[in-house]
Amino acid sequence: MNQLTPFHVAVPVYDLQEARNFYRNILGCTEGRSSDHWADFNLYGHQFVIHLKPKPVGYTGPHQSAVDGHEVPVPHYGVVLEWEAWHQLVNRLKSLRVKFLIEPGIRFEGQVGEQATLFFLDPSGNALEFKAFKNMDQLFAV
């Protein structure tokens, strides 16, 4: 397998300061370069950028797709964490009373690709999923 390198993703936010507070204080990201219209964050070693964008007229939230008995928001982004780091994040989010779209739990239990997963929204409605595999070799298993 090739060595993993950091990804870069940029998402729109409706209120830059509210989003900054969320990514710093809820997810514990460190902020890097920024301007009046965007800010870089270190999201578990990846370059994550928020860009100020007006809320679209008629926005009703992310689309959904059925996966293992749940309506999963699409699009979504997040990080595959080590098993223990995922549990630490769950405890942090619960202690901060983050409202989950899909509660922390195990998906595909007893099957190839079994994983711990959770979903929640940032203040602008961007859907986040964080997951972990007990066996990281199953990340791309079929």
PDB file of C-alpha atoms in Angstrom:
ATOM      1  CA  MET A   1       0.000   0.000   0.000  1.00  0.00           C
ATOM      2  CA  ASN A   2       1.243   3.506  -0.751  1.00  0.00           C
ATOM      3  CA  GLN A   3       2.003   5.821   2.136  1.00  0.00           C
ATOM      4  CA  LEU A   4      -1.025   7.978   2.890  1.00  0.00           C
ATOM      5  CA  THR A   5      -0.595  11.692   2.375  1.00  0.00           C
ATOM      6  CA  PRO A   6      -2.768  14.472   3.802  1.00  0.00           C
ATOM      7  CA  PHE A   7      -5.893  15.331   1.862  1.00  0.00           C
ATOM      8  CA  HIS A   8      -7.187  18.838   1.211  1.00  0.00           C
ATOM      9  CA  VAL A   9     -10.902  19.599   1.339  1.00  0.00           C
ATOM     10  CA  ALA A  10     -12.737  22.925   1.377  1.00  0.00           C
ATOM     11  CA  VAL A  11     -16.354  23.427   2.429  1.00  0.00           C
ATOM     12  CA  PRO A  12     -18.715  26.397   2.494  1.00  0.00           C
ATOM     13  CA  VAL A  13     -19.829  27.937   5.801  1.00  0.00           C
ATOM     14  CA  TYR A  14     -22.460  30.616   6.397  1.00  0.00           C
ATOM     15  CA  ASP A  15     -20.857  32.255   9.440  1.00  0.00           C
ATOM     16  CA  LEU A  16     -17.054  32.199   9.522  1.00  0.00           C
ATOM     17  CA  GLN A  17     -16.661  32.937  13.242  1.00  0.00           C
ATOM     18  CA  GLU A  18     -19.283  30.376  14.274  1.00  0.00           C
ATOM     19  CA  ALA A  19     -17.573  27.754  12.085  1.00  0.00           C
ATOM     20  CA  ARG A  20     -14.122  28.704  13.453  1.00  0.00           C
ATOM     21  CA  ASN A  21     -15.393  28.208  16.997  1.00  0.00           C
ATOM     22  CA  PHE A  22     -16.909  24.841  16.071  1.00  0.00           C
ATOM     23  CA  TYR A  23     -13.788  23.440  14.411  1.00  0.00           C
ATOM     24  CA  ARG A  24     -11.463  24.801  17.126  1.00  0.00           C
ATOM     25  CA  ASN A  25     -13.545  24.139  20.232  1.00  0.00           C
ATOM     26  CA  ILE A  26     -15.723  21.144  19.327  1.00  0.00           C
ATOM     27  CA  LEU A  27     -13.342  19.170  17.097  1.00  0.00           C
ATOM     28  CA  GLY A  28     -10.122  20.515  18.641  1.00  0.00           C
ATOM     29  CA  CYS A  29      -8.556  21.521  15.308  1.00  0.00           C
ATOM     30  CA  THR A  30      -5.719  24.031  15.234  1.00  0.00           C
ATOM     31  CA  GLU A  31      -6.190  26.994  12.926  1.00  0.00           C
ATOM     32  CA  GLY A  32      -3.554  27.868  10.355  1.00  0.00           C
ATOM     33  CA  ARG A  33      -3.613  30.607   7.748  1.00  0.00           C
ATOM     34  CA  SER A  34      -6.798  32.605   7.384  1.00  0.00           C
ATOM     35  CA  SER A  35      -8.426  35.722   5.981  1.00  0.00           C
ATOM     36  CA  ASP A  36     -11.763  37.493   6.342  1.00  0.00           C
ATOM     37  CA  HIS A  37     -13.288  34.910   3.972  1.00  0.00           C
ATOM     38  CA  TRP A  38     -11.626  31.574   4.774  1.00  0.00           C
ATOM     39  CA  ALA A  39      -9.586  29.664   7.371  1.00  0.00           C
ATOM     40  CA  ASP A  40      -7.308  26.599   7.233  1.00  0.00           C
ATOM     41  CA  PHE A  41      -7.456  23.930   9.934  1.00  0.00           C
ATOM     42  CA  ASN A  42      -5.426  20.857  10.829  1.00  0.00           C
ATOM     43  CA  LEU A  43      -8.070  18.095  10.893  1.00  0.00           C
ATOM     44  CA  TYR A  44      -6.181  15.028  12.138  1.00  0.00           C
ATOM     45  CA  GLY A  45      -3.199  15.928   9.947  1.00  0.00           C
ATOM     46  CA  HIS A  46      -5.257  16.931   6.904  1.00  0.00           C
ATOM     47  CA  GLN A  47      -5.717  20.406   5.416  1.00  0.00           C
ATOM     48  CA  PHE A  48      -9.343  21.365   5.950  1.00  0.00           C
ATOM     49  CA  VAL A  49     -10.535  24.790   4.798  1.00  0.00           C
ATOM     50  CA  ILE A  50     -13.759  26.649   5.518  1.00  0.00           C
ATOM     51  CA  HIS A  51     -14.877  29.310   3.023  1.00  0.00           C
ATOM     52  CA  LEU A  52     -17.498  31.953   3.759  1.00  0.00           C
ATOM     53  CA  LYS A  53     -20.466  31.578   1.410  1.00  0.00           C
ATOM     54  CA  PRO A  54     -23.980  32.993   1.685  1.00  0.00           C
ATOM     55  CA  LYS A  55     -26.632  30.423   2.563  1.00  0.00           C
ATOM     56  CA  PRO A  56     -28.439  29.350  -0.626  1.00  0.00           C
ATOM     57  CA  VAL A  57     -32.100  30.281  -0.912  1.00  0.00           C
ATOM     58  CA  GLY A  58     -34.293  27.254  -0.299  1.00  0.00           C
ATOM     59  CA  TYR A  59     -31.545  25.108   1.277  1.00  0.00           C
ATOM     60  CA  THR A  60     -33.146  22.200   3.137  1.00  0.00           C
ATOM     61  CA  GLY A  61     -30.038  20.280   4.190  1.00  0.00           C
ATOM     62  CA  PRO A  62     -27.960  17.483   2.706  1.00  0.00           C
ATOM     63  CA  HIS A  63     -29.386  14.731   0.518  1.00  0.00           C
ATOM     64  CA  GLN A  64     -29.638  11.292   2.085  1.00  0.00           C
ATOM     65  CA  SER A  65     -28.825   7.756   0.992  1.00  0.00           C
ATOM     66  CA  ALA A  66     -29.837   4.510   2.728  1.00  0.00           C
ATOM     67  CA  VAL A  67     -26.839   2.639   4.185  1.00  0.00           C
ATOM     68  CA  ASP A  68     -27.170  -0.288   6.611  1.00  0.00           C
ATOM     69  CA  GLY A  69     -30.560   0.873   7.894  1.00  0.00           C
ATOM     70  CA  HIS A  70     -29.670   4.577   8.269  1.00  0.00           C
ATOM     71  CA  GLU A  71     -30.321   7.657   6.140  1.00  0.00           C
ATOM     72  CA  VAL A  72     -26.746   8.847   5.569  1.00  0.00           C
ATOM     73  CA  PRO A  73     -26.290  12.516   4.602  1.00  0.00           C
ATOM     74  CA  VAL A  74     -24.611  13.067   1.219  1.00  0.00           C
ATOM     75  CA  PRO A  75     -22.229  14.732   0.691  1.00  0.00           C
ATOM     76  CA  HIS A  76     -20.273  14.251   3.895  1.00  0.00           C
ATOM     77  CA  TYR A  77     -16.629  14.210   4.925  1.00  0.00           C
ATOM     78  CA  GLY A  78     -14.564  13.105   7.875  1.00  0.00           C
ATOM     79  CA  VAL A  79     -11.595  11.024   8.916  1.00  0.00           C
ATOM     80  CA  VAL A  80     -11.009   7.331   9.499  1.00  0.00           C
ATOM     81  CA  LEU A  81      -9.497   7.255  12.981  1.00  0.00           C
ATOM     82  CA  GLU A  82      -7.707   4.603  14.983  1.00  0.00           C
ATOM     83  CA  TRP A  83     -10.173   2.606  17.132  1.00  0.00           C
ATOM     84  CA  GLU A  84      -9.248   4.262  20.438  1.00  0.00           C
ATOM     85  CA  ALA A  85      -9.090   7.769  18.921  1.00  0.00           C
ATOM     86  CA  TRP A  86     -12.646   7.279  17.609  1.00  0.00           C
ATOM     87  CA  HIS A  87     -13.877   6.374  21.109  1.00  0.00           C
ATOM     88  CA  GLN A  88     -12.080   9.422  22.553  1.00  0.00           C
ATOM     89  CA  LEU A  89     -13.821  11.624  19.959  1.00  0.00           C
ATOM     90  CA  VAL A  90     -17.199  10.079  20.842  1.00  0.00           C
ATOM     91  CA  ASN A  91     -16.618  10.899  24.523  1.00  0.00           C
ATOM     92  CA  ARG A  92     -15.554  14.472  23.655  1.00  0.00           C
ATOM     93  CA  LEU A  93     -18.577  15.084  21.424  1.00  0.00           C
ATOM     94  CA  LYS A  94     -20.982  13.649  24.004  1.00  0.00           C
ATOM     95  CA  SER A  95     -19.441  15.768  26.780  1.00  0.00           C
ATOM     96  CA  LEU A  96     -19.941  18.857  24.593  1.00  0.00           C
ATOM     97  CA  ARG A  97     -23.545  17.764  23.912  1.00  0.00           C
ATOM     98  CA  VAL A  98     -23.122  17.564  20.154  1.00  0.00           C
ATOM     99  CA  LYS A  99     -26.375  16.435  18.520  1.00  0.00           C
ATOM    100  CA  PHE A 100     -25.781  13.363  16.352  1.00  0.00           C
ATOM    101  CA  LEU A 101     -27.591  12.780  13.054  1.00  0.00           C
ATOM    102  CA  ILE A 102     -26.642   9.123  13.414  1.00  0.00           C
ATOM    103  CA  GLU A 103     -25.610   8.089  16.923  1.00  0.00           C
ATOM    104  CA  PRO A 104     -22.212   6.456  17.443  1.00  0.00           C
ATOM    105  CA  GLY A 105     -22.464   2.760  16.714  1.00  0.00           C
ATOM    106  CA  ILE A 106     -21.246  -0.226  14.739  1.00  0.00           C
ATOM    107  CA  ARG A 107     -22.149  -0.566  11.046  1.00  0.00           C
ATOM    108  CA  PHE A 108     -22.010  -3.834   9.052  1.00  0.00           C
ATOM    109  CA  GLU A 109     -21.659  -5.751  12.310  1.00  0.00           C
ATOM    110  CA  GLY A 110     -20.201  -9.220  11.789  1.00  0.00           C
ATOM    111  CA  GLN A 111     -19.506  -8.518   8.103  1.00  0.00           C
ATOM    112  CA  VAL A 112     -16.457  -7.567   6.072  1.00  0.00           C
ATOM    113  CA  GLY A 113     -15.915  -3.846   6.595  1.00  0.00           C
ATOM    114  CA  GLU A 114     -17.399  -3.740  10.108  1.00  0.00           C
ATOM    115  CA  GLN A 115     -16.820  -0.232  11.427  1.00  0.00           C
ATOM    116  CA  ALA A 116     -17.625   2.198  14.197  1.00  0.00           C
ATOM    117  CA  THR A 117     -19.260   5.340  12.819  1.00  0.00           C
ATOM    118  CA  LEU A 118     -21.113   8.528  13.761  1.00  0.00           C
ATOM    119  CA  PHE A 119     -22.574  11.537  11.941  1.00  0.00           C
ATOM    120  CA  PHE A 120     -23.255  15.135  12.971  1.00  0.00           C
ATOM    121  CA  LEU A 121     -23.538  18.563  11.338  1.00  0.00           C
ATOM    122  CA  ASP A 122     -21.356  21.634  11.664  1.00  0.00           C
ATOM    123  CA  PRO A 123     -23.171  24.964  12.269  1.00  0.00           C
ATOM    124  CA  SER A 124     -23.588  25.491   8.490  1.00  0.00           C
ATOM    125  CA  GLY A 125     -25.164  22.079   7.916  1.00  0.00           C
ATOM    126  CA  ASN A 126     -22.067  20.356   6.507  1.00  0.00           C
ATOM    127  CA  ALA A 127     -22.317  16.659   7.381  1.00  0.00           C
ATOM    128  CA  LEU A 128     -19.351  15.001   9.094  1.00  0.00           C
ATOM    129  CA  GLU A 129     -18.702  11.287   9.521  1.00  0.00           C
ATOM    130  CA  PHE A 130     -15.928   9.889  11.667  1.00  0.00           C
ATOM    131  CA  LYS A 131     -15.314   6.160  11.582  1.00  0.00           C
ATOM    132  CA  ALA A 132     -12.874   3.516  12.753  1.00  0.00           C
ATOM    133  CA  PHE A 133     -12.110  -0.072  11.866  1.00  0.00           C
ATOM    134  CA  LYS A 134     -10.898  -2.555  14.460  1.00  0.00           C
ATOM    135  CA  ASN A 135      -9.065  -4.126  11.524  1.00  0.00           C
ATOM    136  CA  MET A 136      -7.741  -1.268   9.351  1.00  0.00           C
ATOM    137  CA  ASP A 137      -6.965  -3.832   6.618  1.00  0.00           C
ATOM    138  CA  GLN A 138     -10.724  -3.906   5.926  1.00  0.00           C
ATOM    139  CA  LEU A 139     -10.882  -0.211   4.947  1.00  0.00           C
ATOM    140  CA  PHE A 140     -11.116  -1.131   1.242  1.00  0.00           C
ATOM    141  CA  ALA A 141     -12.260  -4.756   1.619  1.00  0.00           C
ATOM    142  CA  VAL A 142     -14.980  -6.082  -0.691  1.00  0.00           C
TER     143      VAL A 142
END
